[in-house]
Amino acid sequence: MQTWLIPDMHCQHCVATIRRTILELDADATLNVDLPTHTLTLETRLAAETVANALAESGFDSQPA
């Protein structure tokens, strides 16, 4: 399980973009988003570096939480 802090994630549009970004790379991933804490919890086969790069390419700064 990976947990990410994404400070610029503020709305459902952000969540949809992040969800689409991750699922394009791993269709079997499961995501749980907590908007008030700007936290993404992720079950995926993707390496953390791959997730960070994908989020950055989608316009979101992130850091492991």
PDB file of N, CA and C in Angstrom:
ATOM      1  N   MET A   1       0.844  -1.173   0.000  1.00  0.00           N
ATOM      2  CA  MET A   1       0.000   0.000   0.000  1.00  0.00           C
ATOM      3  C   MET A   1       0.892   1.240   0.000  1.00  0.00           C
ATOM      4  N   GLN A   2       0.502   2.203  -0.792  1.00  0.00           N
ATOM      5  CA  GLN A   2       1.215   3.472  -0.862  1.00  0.00           C
ATOM      6  C   GLN A   2       0.281   4.581  -0.382  1.00  0.00           C
ATOM      7  N   THR A   3       0.829   5.527   0.347  1.00  0.00           N
ATOM      8  CA  THR A   3       0.067   6.682   0.786  1.00  0.00           C
ATOM      9  C   THR A   3       0.810   7.927   0.332  1.00  0.00           C
ATOM     10  N   TRP A   4       0.077   8.840  -0.300  1.00  0.00           N
ATOM     11  CA  TRP A   4       0.647  10.043  -0.885  1.00  0.00           C
ATOM     12  C   TRP A   4      -0.041  11.283  -0.352  1.00  0.00           C
ATOM     13  N   LEU A   5       0.725  12.308  -0.093  1.00  0.00           N
ATOM     14  CA  LEU A   5       0.202  13.628   0.234  1.00  0.00           C
ATOM     15  C   LEU A   5       0.240  14.438  -1.055  1.00  0.00           C
ATOM     16  N   ILE A   6      -0.919  14.968  -1.449  1.00  0.00           N
ATOM     17  CA  ILE A   6      -1.037  15.739  -2.687  1.00  0.00           C
ATOM     18  C   ILE A   6      -1.659  17.087  -2.322  1.00  0.00           C
ATOM     19  N   PRO A   7      -0.827  18.074  -1.970  1.00  0.00           N
ATOM     20  CA  PRO A   7      -1.331  19.349  -1.458  1.00  0.00           C
ATOM     21  C   PRO A   7      -2.273  20.094  -2.398  1.00  0.00           C
ATOM     22  N   ASP A   8      -2.104  19.951  -3.706  1.00  0.00           N
ATOM     23  CA  ASP A   8      -2.929  20.693  -4.666  1.00  0.00           C
ATOM     24  C   ASP A   8      -4.229  19.976  -5.032  1.00  0.00           C
ATOM     25  N   MET A   9      -4.554  18.889  -4.381  1.00  0.00           N
ATOM     26  CA  MET A   9      -5.790  18.152  -4.645  1.00  0.00           C
ATOM     27  C   MET A   9      -6.891  18.767  -3.773  1.00  0.00           C
ATOM     28  N   HIS A  10      -7.822  19.490  -4.433  1.00  0.00           N
ATOM     29  CA  HIS A  10      -8.823  20.240  -3.673  1.00  0.00           C
ATOM     30  C   HIS A  10     -10.265  19.910  -4.011  1.00  0.00           C
ATOM     31  N   CYS A  11     -10.520  19.221  -5.134  1.00  0.00           N
ATOM     32  CA  CYS A  11     -11.904  19.044  -5.565  1.00  0.00           C
ATOM     33  C   CYS A  11     -12.077  17.697  -6.264  1.00  0.00           C
ATOM     34  N   GLN A  12     -13.318  17.406  -6.610  1.00  0.00           N
ATOM     35  CA  GLN A  12     -13.612  16.140  -7.283  1.00  0.00           C
ATOM     36  C   GLN A  12     -13.001  16.078  -8.679  1.00  0.00           C
ATOM     37  N   HIS A  13     -12.810  17.214  -9.318  1.00  0.00           N
ATOM     38  CA  HIS A  13     -12.131  17.214 -10.617  1.00  0.00           C
ATOM     39  C   HIS A  13     -10.694  16.730 -10.447  1.00  0.00           C
ATOM     40  N   CYS A  14     -10.028  17.200  -9.415  1.00  0.00           N
ATOM     41  CA  CYS A  14      -8.667  16.737  -9.111  1.00  0.00           C
ATOM     42  C   CYS A  14      -8.672  15.225  -8.871  1.00  0.00           C
ATOM     43  N   VAL A  15      -9.619  14.767  -8.088  1.00  0.00           N
ATOM     44  CA  VAL A  15      -9.715  13.338  -7.778  1.00  0.00           C
ATOM     45  C   VAL A  15      -9.918  12.536  -9.057  1.00  0.00           C
ATOM     46  N   ALA A  16     -10.800  13.000  -9.934  1.00  0.00           N
ATOM     47  CA  ALA A  16     -11.063  12.292 -11.187  1.00  0.00           C
ATOM     48  C   ALA A  16      -9.815  12.239 -12.060  1.00  0.00           C
ATOM     49  N   THR A  17      -9.063  13.327 -12.115  1.00  0.00           N
ATOM     50  CA  THR A  17      -7.832  13.358 -12.904  1.00  0.00           C
ATOM     51  C   THR A  17      -6.812  12.377 -12.344  1.00  0.00           C
ATOM     52  N   ILE A  18      -6.647  12.375 -11.047  1.00  0.00           N
ATOM     53  CA  ILE A  18      -5.696  11.465 -10.402  1.00  0.00           C
ATOM     54  C   ILE A  18      -6.126  10.021 -10.601  1.00  0.00           C
ATOM     55  N   ARG A  19      -7.404   9.745 -10.423  1.00  0.00           N
ATOM     56  CA  ARG A  19      -7.923   8.380 -10.592  1.00  0.00           C
ATOM     57  C   ARG A  19      -7.677   7.896 -12.025  1.00  0.00           C
ATOM     58  N   ARG A  20      -7.986   8.725 -12.993  1.00  0.00           N
ATOM     59  CA  ARG A  20      -7.792   8.367 -14.400  1.00  0.00           C
ATOM     60  C   ARG A  20      -6.305   8.126 -14.691  1.00  0.00           C
ATOM     61  N   THR A  21      -5.445   8.966 -14.154  1.00  0.00           N
ATOM     62  CA  THR A  21      -4.012   8.848 -14.365  1.00  0.00           C
ATOM     63  C   THR A  21      -3.483   7.505 -13.854  1.00  0.00           C
ATOM     64  N   ILE A  22      -3.871   7.144 -12.652  1.00  0.00           N
ATOM     65  CA  ILE A  22      -3.390   5.894 -12.055  1.00  0.00           C
ATOM     66  C   ILE A  22      -3.986   4.686 -12.768  1.00  0.00           C
ATOM     67  N   LEU A  23      -5.283   4.732 -13.043  1.00  0.00           N
ATOM     68  CA  LEU A  23      -5.940   3.579 -13.656  1.00  0.00           C
ATOM     69  C   LEU A  23      -5.491   3.343 -15.087  1.00  0.00           C
ATOM     70  N   GLU A  24      -5.019   4.372 -15.771  1.00  0.00           N
ATOM     71  CA  GLU A  24      -4.459   4.171 -17.111  1.00  0.00           C
ATOM     72  C   GLU A  24      -3.188   3.326 -17.059  1.00  0.00           C
ATOM     73  N   LEU A  25      -2.460   3.418 -15.960  1.00  0.00           N
ATOM     74  CA  LEU A  25      -1.218   2.667 -15.794  1.00  0.00           C
ATOM     75  C   LEU A  25      -1.426   1.313 -15.126  1.00  0.00           C
ATOM     76  N   ASP A  26      -2.424   1.235 -14.244  1.00  0.00           N
ATOM     77  CA  ASP A  26      -2.736  -0.018 -13.547  1.00  0.00           C
ATOM     78  C   ASP A  26      -4.247  -0.097 -13.368  1.00  0.00           C
ATOM     79  N   ALA A  27      -4.901  -0.779 -14.290  1.00  0.00           N
ATOM     80  CA  ALA A  27      -6.363  -0.873 -14.280  1.00  0.00           C
ATOM     81  C   ALA A  27      -6.901  -1.587 -13.047  1.00  0.00           C
ATOM     82  N   ASP A  28      -6.054  -2.349 -12.358  1.00  0.00           N
ATOM     83  CA  ASP A  28      -6.484  -3.082 -11.168  1.00  0.00           C
ATOM     84  C   ASP A  28      -6.211  -2.322  -9.867  1.00  0.00           C
ATOM     85  N   ALA A  29      -5.682  -1.137  -9.964  1.00  0.00           N
ATOM     86  CA  ALA A  29      -5.368  -0.344  -8.764  1.00  0.00           C
ATOM     87  C   ALA A  29      -6.648   0.033  -8.027  1.00  0.00           C
ATOM     88  N   THR A  30      -6.529   0.150  -6.709  1.00  0.00           N
ATOM     89  CA  THR A  30      -7.628   0.670  -5.905  1.00  0.00           C
ATOM     90  C   THR A  30      -7.141   1.943  -5.240  1.00  0.00           C
ATOM     91  N   LEU A  31      -8.001   2.959  -5.251  1.00  0.00           N
ATOM     92  CA  LEU A  31      -7.634   4.268  -4.726  1.00  0.00           C
ATOM     93  C   LEU A  31      -8.637   4.689  -3.670  1.00  0.00           C
ATOM     94  N   ASN A  32      -8.138   5.307  -2.635  1.00  0.00           N
ATOM     95  CA  ASN A  32      -8.979   5.909  -1.610  1.00  0.00           C
ATOM     96  C   ASN A  32      -8.469   7.327  -1.397  1.00  0.00           C
ATOM     97  N   VAL A  33      -9.335   8.299  -1.568  1.00  0.00           N
ATOM     98  CA  VAL A  33      -8.940   9.695  -1.486  1.00  0.00           C
ATOM     99  C   VAL A  33      -9.604  10.347  -0.280  1.00  0.00           C
ATOM    100  N   ASP A  34      -8.829  11.110   0.481  1.00  0.00           N
ATOM    101  CA  ASP A  34      -9.346  11.906   1.583  1.00  0.00           C
ATOM    102  C   ASP A  34      -9.042  13.363   1.256  1.00  0.00           C
ATOM    103  N   LEU A  35     -10.032  14.067   0.695  1.00  0.00           N
ATOM    104  CA  LEU A  35      -9.805  15.451   0.269  1.00  0.00           C
ATOM    105  C   LEU A  35      -9.417  16.384   1.416  1.00  0.00           C
ATOM    106  N   PRO A  36     -10.063  16.306   2.584  1.00  0.00           N
ATOM    107  CA  PRO A  36      -9.685  17.245   3.654  1.00  0.00           C
ATOM    108  C   PRO A  36      -8.212  17.159   4.067  1.00  0.00           C
ATOM    109  N   THR A  37      -7.630  15.959   3.960  1.00  0.00           N
ATOM    110  CA  THR A  37      -6.219  15.816   4.341  1.00  0.00           C
ATOM    111  C   THR A  37      -5.300  15.766   3.125  1.00  0.00           C
ATOM    112  N   HIS A  38      -5.893  15.855   1.930  1.00  0.00           N
ATOM    113  CA  HIS A  38      -5.135  15.826   0.667  1.00  0.00           C
ATOM    114  C   HIS A  38      -4.318  14.534   0.544  1.00  0.00           C
ATOM    115  N   THR A  39      -4.924  13.426   0.967  1.00  0.00           N
ATOM    116  CA  THR A  39      -4.220  12.148   1.016  1.00  0.00           C
ATOM    117  C   THR A  39      -4.819  11.146   0.031  1.00  0.00           C
ATOM    118  N   LEU A  40      -3.930  10.439  -0.658  1.00  0.00           N
ATOM    119  CA  LEU A  40      -4.300   9.354  -1.557  1.00  0.00           C
ATOM    120  C   LEU A  40      -3.684   8.071  -1.011  1.00  0.00           C
ATOM    121  N   THR A  41      -4.518   7.067  -0.783  1.00  0.00           N
ATOM    122  CA  THR A  41      -4.036   5.745  -0.413  1.00  0.00           C
ATOM    123  C   THR A  41      -4.269   4.849  -1.617  1.00  0.00           C
ATOM    124  N   LEU A  42      -3.254   4.097  -1.963  1.00  0.00           N
ATOM    125  CA  LEU A  42      -3.243   3.410  -3.243  1.00  0.00           C
ATOM    126  C   LEU A  42      -2.728   1.984  -3.100  1.00  0.00           C
ATOM    127  N   GLU A  43      -3.502   1.034  -3.629  1.00  0.00           N
ATOM    128  CA  GLU A  43      -3.048  -0.352  -3.776  1.00  0.00           C
ATOM    129  C   GLU A  43      -2.757  -0.533  -5.251  1.00  0.00           C
ATOM    130  N   THR A  44      -1.493  -0.762  -5.597  1.00  0.00           N
ATOM    131  CA  THR A  44      -1.110  -0.855  -6.994  1.00  0.00           C
ATOM    132  C   THR A  44       0.139  -1.698  -7.156  1.00  0.00           C
ATOM    133  N   ARG A  45       0.331  -2.173  -8.363  1.00  0.00           N
ATOM    134  CA  ARG A  45       1.561  -2.902  -8.687  1.00  0.00           C
ATOM    135  C   ARG A  45       2.648  -1.934  -9.147  1.00  0.00           C
ATOM    136  N   LEU A  46       2.302  -0.652  -9.299  1.00  0.00           N
ATOM    137  CA  LEU A  46       3.247   0.352  -9.777  1.00  0.00           C
ATOM    138  C   LEU A  46       4.266   0.707  -8.704  1.00  0.00           C
ATOM    139  N   ALA A  47       5.480   0.957  -9.125  1.00  0.00           N
ATOM    140  CA  ALA A  47       6.512   1.428  -8.204  1.00  0.00           C
ATOM    141  C   ALA A  47       6.181   2.856  -7.779  1.00  0.00           C
ATOM    142  N   ALA A  48       6.618   3.231  -6.592  1.00  0.00           N
ATOM    143  CA  ALA A  48       6.356   4.570  -6.072  1.00  0.00           C
ATOM    144  C   ALA A  48       6.879   5.652  -7.017  1.00  0.00           C
ATOM    145  N   GLU A  49       8.030   5.428  -7.608  1.00  0.00           N
ATOM    146  CA  GLU A  49       8.601   6.404  -8.534  1.00  0.00           C
ATOM    147  C   GLU A  49       7.696   6.594  -9.752  1.00  0.00           C
ATOM    148  N   THR A  50       7.109   5.522 -10.224  1.00  0.00           N
ATOM    149  CA  THR A  50       6.199   5.595 -11.367  1.00  0.00           C
ATOM    150  C   THR A  50       4.953   6.400 -11.002  1.00  0.00           C
ATOM    151  N   VAL A  51       4.422   6.168  -9.812  1.00  0.00           N
ATOM    152  CA  VAL A  51       3.251   6.918  -9.349  1.00  0.00           C
ATOM    153  C   VAL A  51       3.591   8.396  -9.240  1.00  0.00           C
ATOM    154  N   ALA A  52       4.713   8.718  -8.624  1.00  0.00           N
ATOM    155  CA  ALA A  52       5.120  10.125  -8.468  1.00  0.00           C
ATOM    156  C   ALA A  52       5.278  10.805  -9.824  1.00  0.00           C
ATOM    157  N   ASN A  53       5.896  10.126 -10.770  1.00  0.00           N
ATOM    158  CA  ASN A  53       6.082  10.697 -12.108  1.00  0.00           C
ATOM    159  C   ASN A  53       4.747  10.906 -12.811  1.00  0.00           C
ATOM    160  N   ALA A  54       3.840   9.943 -12.694  1.00  0.00           N
ATOM    161  CA  ALA A  54       2.532  10.062 -13.330  1.00  0.00           C
ATOM    162  C   ALA A  54       1.744  11.220 -12.725  1.00  0.00           C
ATOM    163  N   LEU A  55       1.790  11.356 -11.411  1.00  0.00           N
ATOM    164  CA  LEU A  55       1.094  12.471 -10.768  1.00  0.00           C
ATOM    165  C   LEU A  55       1.686  13.806 -11.219  1.00  0.00           C
ATOM    166  N   ALA A  56       3.003  13.882 -11.290  1.00  0.00           N
ATOM    167  CA  ALA A  56       3.662  15.120 -11.726  1.00  0.00           C
ATOM    168  C   ALA A  56       3.273  15.468 -13.158  1.00  0.00           C
ATOM    169  N   GLU A  57       3.219  14.474 -14.026  1.00  0.00           N
ATOM    170  CA  GLU A  57       2.834  14.713 -15.418  1.00  0.00           C
ATOM    171  C   GLU A  57       1.390  15.185 -15.523  1.00  0.00           C
ATOM    172  N   SER A  58       0.573  14.839 -14.530  1.00  0.00           N
ATOM    173  CA  SER A  58      -0.821  15.284 -14.511  1.00  0.00           C
ATOM    174  C   SER A  58      -0.986  16.631 -13.817  1.00  0.00           C
ATOM    175  N   GLY A  59       0.125  17.187 -13.346  1.00  0.00           N
ATOM    176  CA  GLY A  59       0.078  18.514 -12.737  1.00  0.00           C
ATOM    177  C   GLY A  59      -0.018  18.542 -11.234  1.00  0.00           C
ATOM    178  N   PHE A  60       0.238  17.418 -10.585  1.00  0.00           N
ATOM    179  CA  PHE A  60       0.128  17.361  -9.136  1.00  0.00           C
ATOM    180  C   PHE A  60       1.473  17.058  -8.484  1.00  0.00           C
ATOM    181  N   ASP A  61       1.909  17.958  -7.619  1.00  0.00           N
ATOM    182  CA  ASP A  61       3.069  17.660  -6.783  1.00  0.00           C
ATOM    183  C   ASP A  61       2.622  16.671  -5.733  1.00  0.00           C
ATOM    184  N   SER A  62       3.477  15.745  -5.385  1.00  0.00           N
ATOM    185  CA  SER A  62       3.129  14.747  -4.387  1.00  0.00           C
ATOM    186  C   SER A  62       4.363  14.347  -3.608  1.00  0.00           C
ATOM    187  N   GLN A  63       4.098  13.768  -2.442  1.00  0.00           N
ATOM    188  CA  GLN A  63       5.175  13.196  -1.639  1.00  0.00           C
ATOM    189  C   GLN A  63       4.621  12.032  -0.854  1.00  0.00           C
ATOM    190  N   PRO A  64       5.453  11.018  -0.642  1.00  0.00           N
ATOM    191  CA  PRO A  64       4.987   9.894   0.178  1.00  0.00           C
ATOM    192  C   PRO A  64       4.593  10.396   1.564  1.00  0.00           C
ATOM    193  N   ALA A  65       3.495   9.869   2.074  1.00  0.00           N
ATOM    194  CA  ALA A  65       3.039  10.293   3.402  1.00  0.00           C
ATOM    195  C   ALA A  65       3.367   9.239   4.434  1.00  0.00           C
TER     196      ALA A  65
END
